[in-house]
Short mmCIF file of C-alpha atoms in Angstrom, two decimals:
data_model
loop_
_atom_site.label_atom_id
_atom_site.label_comp_id
_atom_site.label_asym_id
_atom_site.label_seq_id
_atom_site.Cartn_x
_atom_site.Cartn_y
_atom_site.Cartn_z
CA UNK A 1 12.94 32.96 0.22
CA UNK A 2 13.62 30.94 -2.87
CA UNK A 3 12.02 27.53 -2.70
CA UNK A 4 14.98 25.77 -4.21
CA UNK A 5 18.52 26.64 -5.17
CA UNK A 6 19.61 25.01 -8.41
CA UNK A 7 23.21 24.17 -7.94
CA UNK A 8 23.74 22.20 -11.12
CA UNK A 9 21.85 21.23 -14.22
CA UNK A 10 23.33 18.72 -16.61
CA UNK A 11 22.02 17.71 -20.01
CA UNK A 12 22.29 13.89 -19.95
CA UNK A 13 21.41 13.32 -23.57
CA UNK A 14 19.70 14.85 -26.56
CA UNK A 15 18.14 12.22 -28.76
CA UNK A 16 17.16 12.16 -32.40
CA UNK A 17 13.51 12.43 -31.32
CA UNK A 18 14.31 15.80 -29.72
CA UNK A 19 14.11 14.45 -26.18
CA UNK A 20 16.53 16.33 -23.98
CA UNK A 21 16.99 14.77 -20.58
CA UNK A 22 18.15 17.20 -17.91
CA UNK A 23 19.47 16.26 -14.45
CA UNK A 24 19.15 19.09 -11.88
CA UNK A 25 20.60 18.86 -8.37
CA UNK A 26 18.45 20.78 -5.91
CA UNK A 27 18.53 21.76 -2.25
CA UNK A 28 15.28 21.57 -0.34
CA UNK A 29 14.21 24.60 1.74
CA UNK A 30 14.48 24.55 5.53
CA UNK A 31 17.74 22.59 5.58
CA UNK A 32 15.87 19.44 4.68
CA UNK A 33 18.59 18.17 2.39
CA UNK A 34 18.74 17.59 -1.33
CA UNK A 35 17.02 15.99 -4.28
CA UNK A 36 17.75 15.32 -7.94
CA UNK A 37 15.22 16.20 -10.62
CA UNK A 38 15.10 14.49 -14.01
CA UNK A 39 13.05 16.02 -16.76
CA UNK A 40 12.80 16.17 -20.51
CA UNK A 41 13.27 19.82 -21.44
CA UNK A 42 11.73 19.25 -24.88
CA UNK A 43 8.40 18.18 -23.34
CA UNK A 44 5.65 20.79 -23.71
CA UNK A 45 2.58 18.91 -22.50
CA UNK A 46 1.94 18.42 -18.77
CA UNK A 47 1.97 14.78 -17.72
CA UNK A 48 2.46 12.48 -14.71
CA UNK A 49 5.39 12.95 -12.34
CA UNK A 50 7.00 10.67 -9.78
CA UNK A 51 8.79 11.04 -6.44
CA UNK A 52 11.39 8.28 -5.99
CA UNK A 53 12.43 7.23 -2.48
CA UNK A 54 15.61 5.22 -2.05
CA UNK A 55 16.45 2.01 -0.19
CA UNK A 56 17.90 2.03 3.32
CA UNK A 57 21.35 2.53 1.70
CA UNK A 58 20.46 6.18 1.06
CA UNK A 59 20.13 8.24 -2.12
CA UNK A 60 22.63 6.39 -4.32
CA UNK A 61 23.15 5.73 -8.02
CA UNK A 62 20.48 3.04 -8.00
CA UNK A 63 17.68 5.37 -6.82
CA UNK A 64 18.88 8.19 -9.09
CA UNK A 65 19.00 5.68 -11.96
CA UNK A 66 15.36 4.76 -11.41
CA UNK A 67 14.36 8.44 -11.52
CA UNK A 68 16.36 8.89 -14.71
CA UNK A 69 14.71 5.77 -16.18
CA UNK A 70 11.30 7.30 -15.45
CA UNK A 71 12.33 10.51 -17.22
CA UNK A 72 13.48 8.48 -20.20
CA UNK A 73 10.00 6.92 -20.21
CA UNK A 74 8.51 10.41 -20.47
CA UNK A 75 7.79 11.26 -16.84
CA UNK A 76 9.27 14.03 -14.72
CA UNK A 77 10.88 12.38 -11.69
CA UNK A 78 12.58 13.53 -8.52
CA UNK A 79 14.78 11.35 -6.33
CA UNK A 80 14.69 12.79 -2.83
CA UNK A 81 17.23 12.21 -0.06
CA UNK A 82 14.99 11.02 2.77
CA UNK A 83 17.97 10.97 5.17
CA UNK A 84 18.70 14.64 4.52
CA UNK A 85 22.47 14.29 4.89
CA UNK A 86 23.52 13.29 1.39
CA UNK A 87 25.04 10.09 2.71
CA UNK A 88 24.79 6.61 1.28
CA UNK A 89 26.47 3.34 2.21
CA UNK A 90 26.81 -0.32 1.28
CA UNK A 91 27.17 -1.45 4.90
CA UNK A 92 24.01 -2.78 6.59
CA UNK A 93 25.09 -1.43 9.99
CA UNK A 94 25.41 2.13 8.66
CA UNK A 95 22.21 1.77 6.64
CA UNK A 96 20.34 0.63 9.76
CA UNK A 97 21.64 3.65 11.67
CA UNK A 98 20.67 6.09 8.88
CA UNK A 99 17.24 4.52 8.60
CA UNK A 100 16.53 4.52 12.31
CA UNK A 101 17.57 8.16 12.56
CA UNK A 102 15.13 9.05 9.76
CA UNK A 103 12.32 6.93 11.22
CA UNK A 104 12.73 8.74 14.54
CA UNK A 105 11.71 11.99 12.81
CA UNK A 106 8.62 11.17 10.74
CA UNK A 107 7.61 14.85 10.53
CA UNK A 108 10.91 15.64 8.83
CA UNK A 109 10.42 12.82 6.36
CA UNK A 110 6.95 14.15 5.60
CA UNK A 111 8.42 17.64 5.08
CA UNK A 112 11.02 16.25 2.66
CA UNK A 113 8.34 14.42 0.74
CA UNK A 114 6.13 17.52 0.64
CA UNK A 115 9.07 19.61 -0.60
CA UNK A 116 9.70 17.12 -3.41
CA UNK A 117 6.02 17.25 -4.39
CA UNK A 118 6.10 21.07 -4.34
CA UNK A 119 9.04 21.04 -6.77
CA UNK A 120 7.22 18.67 -9.10
CA UNK A 121 4.09 20.84 -9.05
CA UNK A 122 6.14 23.82 -10.28
CA UNK A 123 7.51 22.03 -13.33
CA UNK A 124 5.96 23.07 -16.65
CA UNK A 125 5.69 19.46 -17.86
CA UNK A 126 3.88 18.24 -14.73
CA UNK A 127 0.13 17.73 -14.34
CA UNK A 128 -0.44 18.26 -10.59
CA UNK A 129 -3.39 15.87 -10.63
CA UNK A 130 -1.05 13.05 -11.68
CA UNK A 131 1.56 12.90 -8.92
CA UNK A 132 2.91 9.47 -8.04
CA UNK A 133 5.49 8.16 -5.60
CA UNK A 134 7.54 4.99 -5.70
CA UNK A 135 9.92 3.55 -3.17
CA UNK A 136 12.30 0.69 -2.66
CA UNK A 137 12.82 -1.20 0.61
CA UNK A 138 12.77 1.58 3.28
CA UNK A 139 11.44 3.91 0.54
CA UNK A 140 8.53 1.56 -0.10
CA UNK A 141 7.44 1.98 3.52
CA UNK A 142 7.89 5.76 3.18
CA UNK A 143 5.60 6.08 0.15
CA UNK A 144 2.94 3.83 1.71
CA UNK A 145 3.00 6.07 4.76
CA UNK A 146 2.60 9.12 2.51
CA UNK A 147 -0.47 7.44 1.01
CA UNK A 148 -1.76 6.69 4.54
CA UNK A 149 -1.44 10.43 5.30
CA UNK A 150 -4.16 10.96 2.69
CA UNK A 151 -2.02 13.07 0.36
CA UNK A 152 -3.44 13.92 -3.03
CA UNK A 153 -1.46 11.31 -4.92
CA UNK A 154 -2.69 9.44 -7.98
CA UNK A 155 -0.73 6.37 -7.00
CA UNK A 156 2.11 4.92 -4.97
CA UNK A 157 4.21 1.83 -5.60
CA UNK A 158 6.32 -0.10 -3.12
CA UNK A 159 9.02 -2.49 -4.32
CA UNK A 160 10.25 -4.96 -1.66
CA UNK A 161 9.17 -2.44 0.98
CA UNK A 162 8.13 -3.08 4.54
CA UNK A 163 4.32 -3.24 4.67
CA UNK A 164 3.69 -3.04 8.39
CA UNK A 165 2.29 -0.04 10.23
CA UNK A 166 1.59 0.84 13.82
CA UNK A 167 -1.57 2.72 12.82
CA UNK A 168 -3.85 1.19 10.21
CA UNK A 169 -5.13 3.54 7.53
CA UNK A 170 -8.58 4.92 8.27
CA UNK A 171 -11.28 3.93 5.79
CA UNK A 172 -11.49 6.21 2.73
CA UNK A 173 -8.48 8.37 3.66
CA UNK A 174 -6.10 6.90 1.07
CA UNK A 175 -6.60 8.63 -2.28
CA UNK A 176 -3.72 6.94 -4.10
CA UNK A 177 -3.93 3.70 -6.00
CA UNK A 178 -1.49 1.30 -4.37
CA UNK A 179 0.84 -1.11 -6.16
CA UNK A 180 2.93 -3.48 -4.04
CA UNK A 181 5.56 -5.86 -5.40
CA UNK A 182 7.03 -8.21 -2.85
CA UNK A 183 9.32 -11.23 -2.74
CA UNK A 184 7.57 -14.37 -1.54
CA UNK A 185 10.78 -15.52 0.19
CA UNK A 186 11.78 -12.11 1.60
CA UNK A 187 12.26 -12.65 5.37
CA UNK A 188 11.89 -8.87 5.90
CA UNK A 189 8.37 -8.99 4.47
CA UNK A 190 6.97 -12.28 5.81
CA UNK A 191 3.57 -13.78 4.79
CA UNK A 192 1.78 -12.58 7.94
CA UNK A 193 2.90 -9.00 7.23
CA UNK A 194 1.72 -9.19 3.62
CA UNK A 195 -1.64 -10.65 4.69
CA UNK A 196 -2.09 -8.02 7.41
CA UNK A 197 -1.29 -5.25 4.95
CA UNK A 198 -3.80 -6.52 2.39
CA UNK A 199 -6.45 -6.71 5.11
CA UNK A 200 -5.58 -3.10 6.11
CA UNK A 201 -5.81 -1.82 2.51
CA UNK A 202 -8.98 -3.78 1.82
CA UNK A 203 -10.68 -2.44 4.96
CA UNK A 204 -9.54 1.09 4.06
CA UNK A 205 -11.18 0.87 0.62
CA UNK A 206 -7.98 1.14 -1.38
CA UNK A 207 -7.47 0.38 -5.06
CA UNK A 208 -4.78 -2.27 -4.59
CA UNK A 209 -2.63 -4.35 -6.86
CA UNK A 210 -0.36 -6.85 -5.12
CA UNK A 211 2.30 -8.91 -6.85
CA UNK A 212 4.02 -11.66 -4.87
CA UNK A 213 6.91 -13.48 -6.52
CA UNK A 214 7.68 -16.96 -5.17
CA UNK A 215 11.24 -17.74 -4.13
CA UNK A 216 12.28 -14.11 -4.52
CA UNK A 217 14.17 -12.42 -1.68
CA UNK A 218 14.77 -8.80 -0.68
CA UNK A 219 15.93 -6.00 -3.01
CA UNK A 220 15.00 -7.97 -6.13
CA UNK A 221 14.82 -4.89 -8.39
CA UNK A 222 18.39 -3.80 -7.68
CA UNK A 223 21.03 -5.49 -9.88
CA UNK A 224 23.68 -4.57 -7.30
CA UNK A 225 21.94 -6.38 -4.46
CA UNK A 226 23.22 -9.86 -5.30
CA UNK A 227 26.85 -8.91 -4.68
CA UNK A 228 26.00 -7.08 -1.44
CA UNK A 229 23.90 -10.05 -0.34
CA UNK A 230 26.82 -12.41 -0.90
CA UNK A 231 29.26 -10.13 0.88
CA UNK A 232 27.05 -9.42 3.89
CA UNK A 233 25.33 -12.84 4.06
CA UNK A 234 21.99 -11.03 3.92
CA UNK A 235 18.97 -12.35 1.93
CA UNK A 236 19.40 -9.87 -0.93
CA UNK A 237 19.38 -10.84 -4.60
CA UNK A 238 18.38 -9.40 -7.94
CA UNK A 239 15.58 -11.22 -9.80
CA UNK A 240 15.22 -10.27 -13.46
CA UNK A 241 11.69 -11.61 -13.87
CA UNK A 242 10.28 -9.95 -10.74
CA UNK A 243 12.04 -6.72 -11.71
CA UNK A 244 10.58 -6.77 -15.22
CA UNK A 245 7.01 -7.72 -14.19
CA UNK A 246 6.85 -5.17 -11.34
CA UNK A 247 8.28 -2.39 -13.53
CA UNK A 248 5.72 -3.14 -16.24
CA UNK A 249 2.96 -2.92 -13.62
CA UNK A 250 4.29 0.50 -12.63
CA UNK A 251 4.42 1.62 -16.27
CA UNK A 252 0.78 0.52 -16.69
CA UNK A 253 -0.22 2.46 -13.56
CA UNK A 254 1.51 5.65 -14.78
CA UNK A 255 0.05 5.36 -18.28
CA UNK A 256 -3.56 4.93 -17.16
CA UNK B 1 -15.78 -46.58 -23.61
CA UNK B 2 -15.88 -43.27 -25.43
CA UNK B 3 -14.66 -40.45 -23.24
CA UNK B 4 -17.28 -38.01 -24.44
CA UNK B 5 -20.37 -38.14 -26.56
CA UNK B 6 -20.70 -35.15 -28.84
CA UNK B 7 -24.34 -34.37 -28.97
CA UNK B 8 -24.17 -31.15 -30.90
CA UNK B 9 -21.63 -28.97 -32.63
CA UNK B 10 -22.62 -25.57 -33.87
CA UNK B 11 -20.58 -23.18 -35.97
CA UNK B 12 -21.09 -19.83 -34.26
CA UNK B 13 -19.36 -17.71 -36.84
CA UNK B 14 -16.86 -17.80 -39.65
CA UNK B 15 -14.98 -14.55 -39.94
CA UNK B 16 -13.12 -12.90 -42.77
CA UNK B 17 -9.84 -13.84 -41.06
CA UNK B 18 -10.79 -17.53 -41.43
CA UNK B 19 -11.57 -17.96 -37.72
CA UNK B 20 -14.36 -20.49 -37.32
CA UNK B 21 -15.75 -20.66 -33.82
CA UNK B 22 -17.42 -23.95 -32.96
CA UNK B 23 -19.61 -24.65 -29.92
CA UNK B 24 -19.78 -28.34 -28.93
CA UNK B 25 -22.08 -29.66 -26.22
CA UNK B 26 -20.51 -32.62 -24.46
CA UNK B 27 -21.45 -35.16 -21.82
CA UNK B 28 -18.80 -36.08 -19.29
CA UNK B 29 -18.12 -39.79 -18.64
CA UNK B 30 -19.34 -41.47 -15.44
CA UNK B 31 -22.63 -39.55 -15.32
CA UNK B 32 -20.78 -36.45 -14.17
CA UNK B 33 -22.92 -34.10 -16.24
CA UNK B 34 -22.14 -31.86 -19.18
CA UNK B 35 -19.83 -29.21 -20.52
CA UNK B 36 -19.65 -26.89 -23.52
CA UNK B 37 -16.48 -26.60 -25.55
CA UNK B 38 -15.61 -23.53 -27.63
CA UNK B 39 -12.84 -23.76 -30.16
CA UNK B 40 -11.63 -22.20 -33.36
CA UNK B 41 -11.63 -24.98 -35.94
CA UNK B 42 -9.32 -22.99 -38.22
CA UNK B 43 -6.53 -22.95 -35.59
CA UNK B 44 -3.65 -25.25 -36.38
CA UNK B 45 -1.11 -24.35 -33.72
CA UNK B 46 -1.47 -25.68 -30.16
CA UNK B 47 -1.99 -22.92 -27.59
CA UNK B 48 -3.36 -22.24 -24.11
CA UNK B 49 -6.76 -23.56 -23.04
CA UNK B 50 -9.10 -22.61 -20.22
CA UNK B 51 -11.65 -24.35 -18.00
CA UNK B 52 -14.44 -21.95 -17.01
CA UNK B 53 -16.40 -22.57 -13.80
CA UNK B 54 -19.71 -20.79 -13.33
CA UNK B 55 -21.18 -18.72 -10.47
CA UNK B 56 -23.48 -20.27 -7.87
CA UNK B 57 -26.34 -19.75 -10.34
CA UNK B 58 -25.12 -22.75 -12.34
CA UNK B 59 -23.86 -23.13 -15.91
CA UNK B 60 -25.83 -20.33 -17.56
CA UNK B 61 -25.44 -18.01 -20.54
CA UNK B 62 -23.03 -15.80 -18.61
CA UNK B 63 -20.49 -18.58 -17.98
CA UNK B 64 -20.90 -19.96 -21.50
CA UNK B 65 -20.44 -16.42 -22.82
CA UNK B 66 -17.11 -16.08 -21.02
CA UNK B 67 -15.90 -19.35 -22.55
CA UNK B 68 -17.00 -18.15 -25.97
CA UNK B 69 -15.22 -14.82 -25.38
CA UNK B 70 -12.02 -16.74 -24.59
CA UNK B 71 -12.38 -18.71 -27.83
CA UNK B 72 -12.86 -15.46 -29.74
CA UNK B 73 -9.58 -14.29 -28.14
CA UNK B 74 -7.86 -17.36 -29.60
CA UNK B 75 -8.05 -19.83 -26.70
CA UNK B 76 -9.83 -23.16 -26.55
CA UNK B 77 -12.25 -22.99 -23.62
CA UNK B 78 -14.62 -25.37 -21.87
CA UNK B 79 -17.45 -24.30 -19.58
CA UNK B 80 -18.16 -27.19 -17.23
CA UNK B 81 -21.34 -27.77 -15.24
CA UNK B 82 -19.96 -28.16 -11.72
CA UNK B 83 -23.45 -29.03 -10.42
CA UNK B 84 -23.77 -31.94 -12.84
CA UNK B 85 -27.50 -31.57 -13.30
CA UNK B 86 -27.70 -29.00 -16.11
CA UNK B 87 -29.72 -26.68 -13.90
CA UNK B 88 -29.32 -22.95 -13.45
CA UNK B 89 -31.38 -20.38 -11.58
CA UNK B 90 -31.70 -16.67 -10.78
CA UNK B 91 -33.02 -17.32 -7.27
CA UNK B 92 -30.48 -17.14 -4.44
CA UNK B 93 -32.29 -19.84 -2.44
CA UNK B 94 -32.05 -22.34 -5.28
CA UNK B 95 -28.47 -21.29 -6.01
CA UNK B 96 -27.54 -21.84 -2.37
CA UNK B 97 -29.10 -25.32 -2.44
CA UNK B 98 -27.29 -26.24 -5.71
CA UNK B 99 -24.01 -24.92 -4.36
CA UNK B 100 -24.26 -26.69 -1.01
CA UNK B 101 -25.11 -29.97 -2.74
CA UNK B 102 -21.99 -29.62 -4.91
CA UNK B 103 -19.77 -28.59 -1.99
CA UNK B 104 -20.92 -31.70 -0.09
CA UNK B 105 -19.29 -33.85 -2.79
CA UNK B 106 -15.82 -32.37 -3.40
CA UNK B 107 -14.57 -35.60 -5.02
CA UNK B 108 -17.27 -35.31 -7.65
CA UNK B 109 -16.34 -31.68 -8.34
CA UNK B 110 -12.71 -32.75 -8.72
CA UNK B 111 -13.80 -35.50 -11.13
CA UNK B 112 -15.78 -33.01 -13.21
CA UNK B 113 -12.81 -30.67 -13.33
CA UNK B 114 -10.47 -33.51 -14.28
CA UNK B 115 -12.86 -34.60 -17.04
CA UNK B 116 -12.92 -31.07 -18.44
CA UNK B 117 -9.11 -30.95 -18.41
CA UNK B 118 -8.97 -34.35 -20.15
CA UNK B 119 -11.20 -33.03 -22.93
CA UNK B 120 -8.99 -29.98 -23.37
CA UNK B 121 -5.85 -32.13 -23.55
CA UNK B 122 -7.34 -34.08 -26.47
CA UNK B 123 -7.99 -31.00 -28.59
CA UNK B 124 -5.61 -30.49 -31.51
CA UNK B 125 -5.25 -26.75 -30.82
CA UNK B 126 -4.37 -27.24 -27.13
CA UNK B 127 -0.89 -27.20 -25.62
CA UNK B 128 -1.26 -29.43 -22.53
CA UNK B 129 1.47 -27.48 -20.72
CA UNK B 130 -0.71 -24.35 -20.90
CA UNK B 131 -3.92 -25.32 -19.14
CA UNK B 132 -5.66 -22.59 -17.16
CA UNK B 133 -8.84 -22.39 -15.12
CA UNK B 134 -11.00 -19.40 -14.29
CA UNK B 135 -14.04 -19.15 -12.08
CA UNK B 136 -16.63 -16.69 -10.92
CA UNK B 137 -18.09 -16.49 -7.39
CA UNK B 138 -18.53 -20.18 -6.39
CA UNK B 139 -16.42 -21.07 -9.45
CA UNK B 140 -13.59 -18.87 -8.19
CA UNK B 141 -13.42 -20.98 -5.03
CA UNK B 142 -13.53 -24.13 -7.16
CA UNK B 143 -10.54 -23.17 -9.32
CA UNK B 144 -8.50 -22.08 -6.27
CA UNK B 145 -9.20 -25.47 -4.72
CA UNK B 146 -8.04 -27.15 -7.94
CA UNK B 147 -4.80 -25.17 -7.66
CA UNK B 148 -4.51 -26.21 -4.00
CA UNK B 149 -4.77 -29.86 -5.15
CA UNK B 150 -1.47 -29.28 -6.91
CA UNK B 151 -2.82 -29.95 -10.41
CA UNK B 152 -0.53 -29.25 -13.34
CA UNK B 153 -2.12 -25.93 -14.24
CA UNK B 154 -0.26 -22.95 -15.68
CA UNK B 155 -2.59 -20.54 -13.93
CA UNK B 156 -5.95 -20.03 -12.25
CA UNK B 157 -8.01 -16.86 -11.90
CA UNK B 158 -10.79 -16.17 -9.43
CA UNK B 159 -13.24 -13.32 -10.04
CA UNK B 160 -15.26 -12.29 -6.96
CA UNK B 161 -14.74 -15.78 -5.60
CA UNK B 162 -14.65 -16.92 -2.01
CA UNK B 163 -11.02 -17.08 -0.87
CA UNK B 164 -11.34 -19.00 2.38
CA UNK B 165 -10.27 -22.58 2.93
CA UNK B 166 -10.43 -25.07 5.77
CA UNK B 167 -7.03 -26.48 4.84
CA UNK B 168 -4.25 -24.06 3.89
CA UNK B 169 -2.20 -24.99 0.84
CA UNK B 170 1.04 -26.78 1.72
CA UNK B 171 4.22 -24.93 0.73
CA UNK B 172 5.31 -25.55 -2.86
CA UNK B 173 2.31 -27.70 -3.82
CA UNK B 174 0.57 -25.06 -5.95
CA UNK B 175 2.01 -25.10 -9.47
CA UNK B 176 -0.41 -22.59 -10.96
CA UNK B 177 0.07 -18.86 -11.04
CA UNK B 178 -2.85 -17.32 -9.17
CA UNK B 179 -4.80 -14.21 -10.17
CA UNK B 180 -7.50 -12.96 -7.82
CA UNK B 181 -9.84 -10.06 -8.55
CA UNK B 182 -12.05 -9.05 -5.66
CA UNK B 183 -14.48 -6.28 -4.76
CA UNK B 184 -13.29 -4.18 -1.84
CA UNK B 185 -16.88 -3.75 -0.66
CA UNK B 186 -18.00 -7.34 -1.27
CA UNK B 187 -19.45 -8.57 2.04
CA UNK B 188 -19.00 -12.17 0.87
CA UNK B 189 -15.23 -11.64 0.60
CA UNK B 190 -14.42 -9.43 3.60
CA UNK B 191 -10.98 -7.86 4.28
CA UNK B 192 -9.97 -10.48 6.86
CA UNK B 193 -10.67 -13.25 4.33
CA UNK B 194 -8.62 -11.48 1.64
CA UNK B 195 -5.75 -10.92 4.07
CA UNK B 196 -5.84 -14.51 5.28
CA UNK B 197 -5.81 -15.78 1.71
CA UNK B 198 -2.81 -13.64 0.76
CA UNK B 199 -0.95 -14.90 3.82
CA UNK B 200 -1.82 -18.49 2.81
CA UNK B 201 -0.60 -17.98 -0.79
CA UNK B 202 2.51 -16.13 0.32
CA UNK B 203 3.43 -18.86 2.81
CA UNK B 204 2.77 -21.50 0.14
CA UNK B 205 5.23 -19.83 -2.27
CA UNK B 206 2.65 -18.96 -4.91
CA UNK B 207 3.06 -16.55 -7.84
CA UNK B 208 0.18 -14.27 -6.89
CA UNK B 209 -1.47 -11.23 -8.42
CA UNK B 210 -4.26 -9.69 -6.36
CA UNK B 211 -6.53 -6.89 -7.56
CA UNK B 212 -8.85 -5.27 -5.04
CA UNK B 213 -11.34 -2.70 -6.35
CA UNK B 214 -12.64 -0.18 -3.78
CA UNK B 215 -16.40 0.23 -3.43
CA UNK B 216 -17.05 -2.72 -5.70
CA UNK B 217 -19.50 -5.42 -4.54
CA UNK B 218 -20.11 -9.04 -5.49
CA UNK B 219 -20.45 -10.38 -9.06
CA UNK B 220 -18.89 -7.25 -10.58
CA UNK B 221 -17.95 -8.95 -13.86
CA UNK B 222 -21.51 -10.03 -14.67
CA UNK B 223 -23.60 -7.36 -16.44
CA UNK B 224 -26.77 -9.17 -15.32
CA UNK B 225 -25.91 -8.99 -11.64
CA UNK B 226 -27.15 -5.43 -11.08
CA UNK B 227 -30.74 -6.33 -11.91
CA UNK B 228 -30.64 -9.49 -9.78
CA UNK B 229 -29.09 -7.49 -6.94
CA UNK B 230 -31.90 -4.97 -7.08
CA UNK B 231 -34.58 -7.66 -7.23
CA UNK B 232 -33.15 -9.81 -4.44
CA UNK B 233 -31.73 -6.96 -2.28
CA UNK B 234 -28.37 -8.71 -2.38
CA UNK B 235 -25.02 -6.83 -2.71
CA UNK B 236 -24.55 -7.68 -6.39
CA UNK B 237 -23.69 -5.14 -9.06
CA UNK B 238 -21.80 -4.93 -12.32
CA UNK B 239 -18.74 -2.65 -12.36
CA UNK B 240 -17.39 -1.84 -15.82
CA UNK B 241 -13.95 -0.69 -14.66
CA UNK B 242 -13.30 -3.69 -12.40
CA UNK B 243 -14.56 -5.99 -15.14
CA UNK B 244 -12.24 -4.44 -17.75
CA UNK B 245 -9.14 -4.30 -15.54
CA UNK B 246 -9.53 -7.85 -14.25
CA UNK B 247 -10.20 -9.24 -17.74
CA UNK B 248 -7.09 -7.48 -19.07
CA UNK B 249 -5.06 -9.05 -16.23
CA UNK B 250 -6.39 -12.45 -17.31
CA UNK B 251 -5.51 -11.77 -20.94
CA UNK B 252 -1.96 -10.84 -19.88
CA UNK B 253 -1.68 -14.06 -17.85
CA UNK B 254 -2.84 -16.20 -20.78
CA UNK B 255 -0.56 -14.43 -23.25
CA UNK B 256 2.63 -14.80 -21.20
#
């Protein structure tokens, strides 16, 4: 059985510096759904690679754009559809339904994540000792849970993700460095949840960097969130400063 | 009344780039004790300035060295004696007695801190809108409490400082950005204390950056702490990585 079927590969740009960014749409084995890989085909040296997990809206342009942005920064990146159905939405009700369906099958989510990692490990420009994962909102919770599983990840980063867990990480099981960026005024990630998470990570012996931005609400890295927030009356809004500072922290983590 | 009496000023070095680092020993008004100011006399433009508060050992070479290091990095810095008696020690029993005596008089500590800030504000190379404070161990708790007072500080940083408080900061009173670097295996700053602190800061709407270093114990920024830890059987040890990463985070905060 072939691990993945390449059903399209598109050269996004070829720059003067010989960078050639390629977007490849992939299907995951075992009917797990799809993913999109971004890589620089001119890269010859193996470097860090990143799994990107989307917000509760599903694998949309925003999540794909982040993976592409990582590839432009020199990293191989794969945006994986954690819902497995290729769907995305801008309606909170649908998003909630998609998310709850995924959360009801954690083993399937783990399998999707593992499949994405397996694809990264096969890329010529990927150093398998430097695998990272980042996630937004729902995806932030997903990547933290992957770290809690004790996977061999160099680091994970959660942006405005839920930080709670029903089962605290066991001491010394988390191998990944953990970066968390959270909005200080995000009602979905309230102070008690942030404090409880930091206590969990501290007790588990994790290398943790936490950034909390005052007055910032949910989905602050997504420029499209302000309009959706206004339309749906939900506490969603883009924040340029929090976006910039948290992205720079991620860049520093990947470059280390 | 003169605010301060300069009782010595020593040129520490004059470099090829025209930097001229001056160390000035000062007495604080009102019999509050002493402080040491480090500045670059060749600097003409007003920039950030930093109050440095020592560990429970008292104002020793280590704390003075940090202030000097800040001046070498281009910032005016003042190391203030928060015990007010000029004493320092390497014996935990004495340090505990000094610290408890200081903690019993919080108004006096506030007055010493205010006096140090007043000195900084009078320096030609200091921009009064860019006053910072950093502290180590006991000093970390001191600078956090100064932030909790609502002082007009641009930022405070605590290195292996105690994070607990009897009175949580009121929402929106803390003006300073807060940077906390803590050892994940420091028994003096246990996980529940770190979690409680993050909840406090988050609820108070603070711009917070927390760094937690796994396996790292108390006093990790002080190269002399390993020997004292071995001699006294206390959980003190230098950690080069945690020292470097936390210092770089401070440099980034000052440079912003």
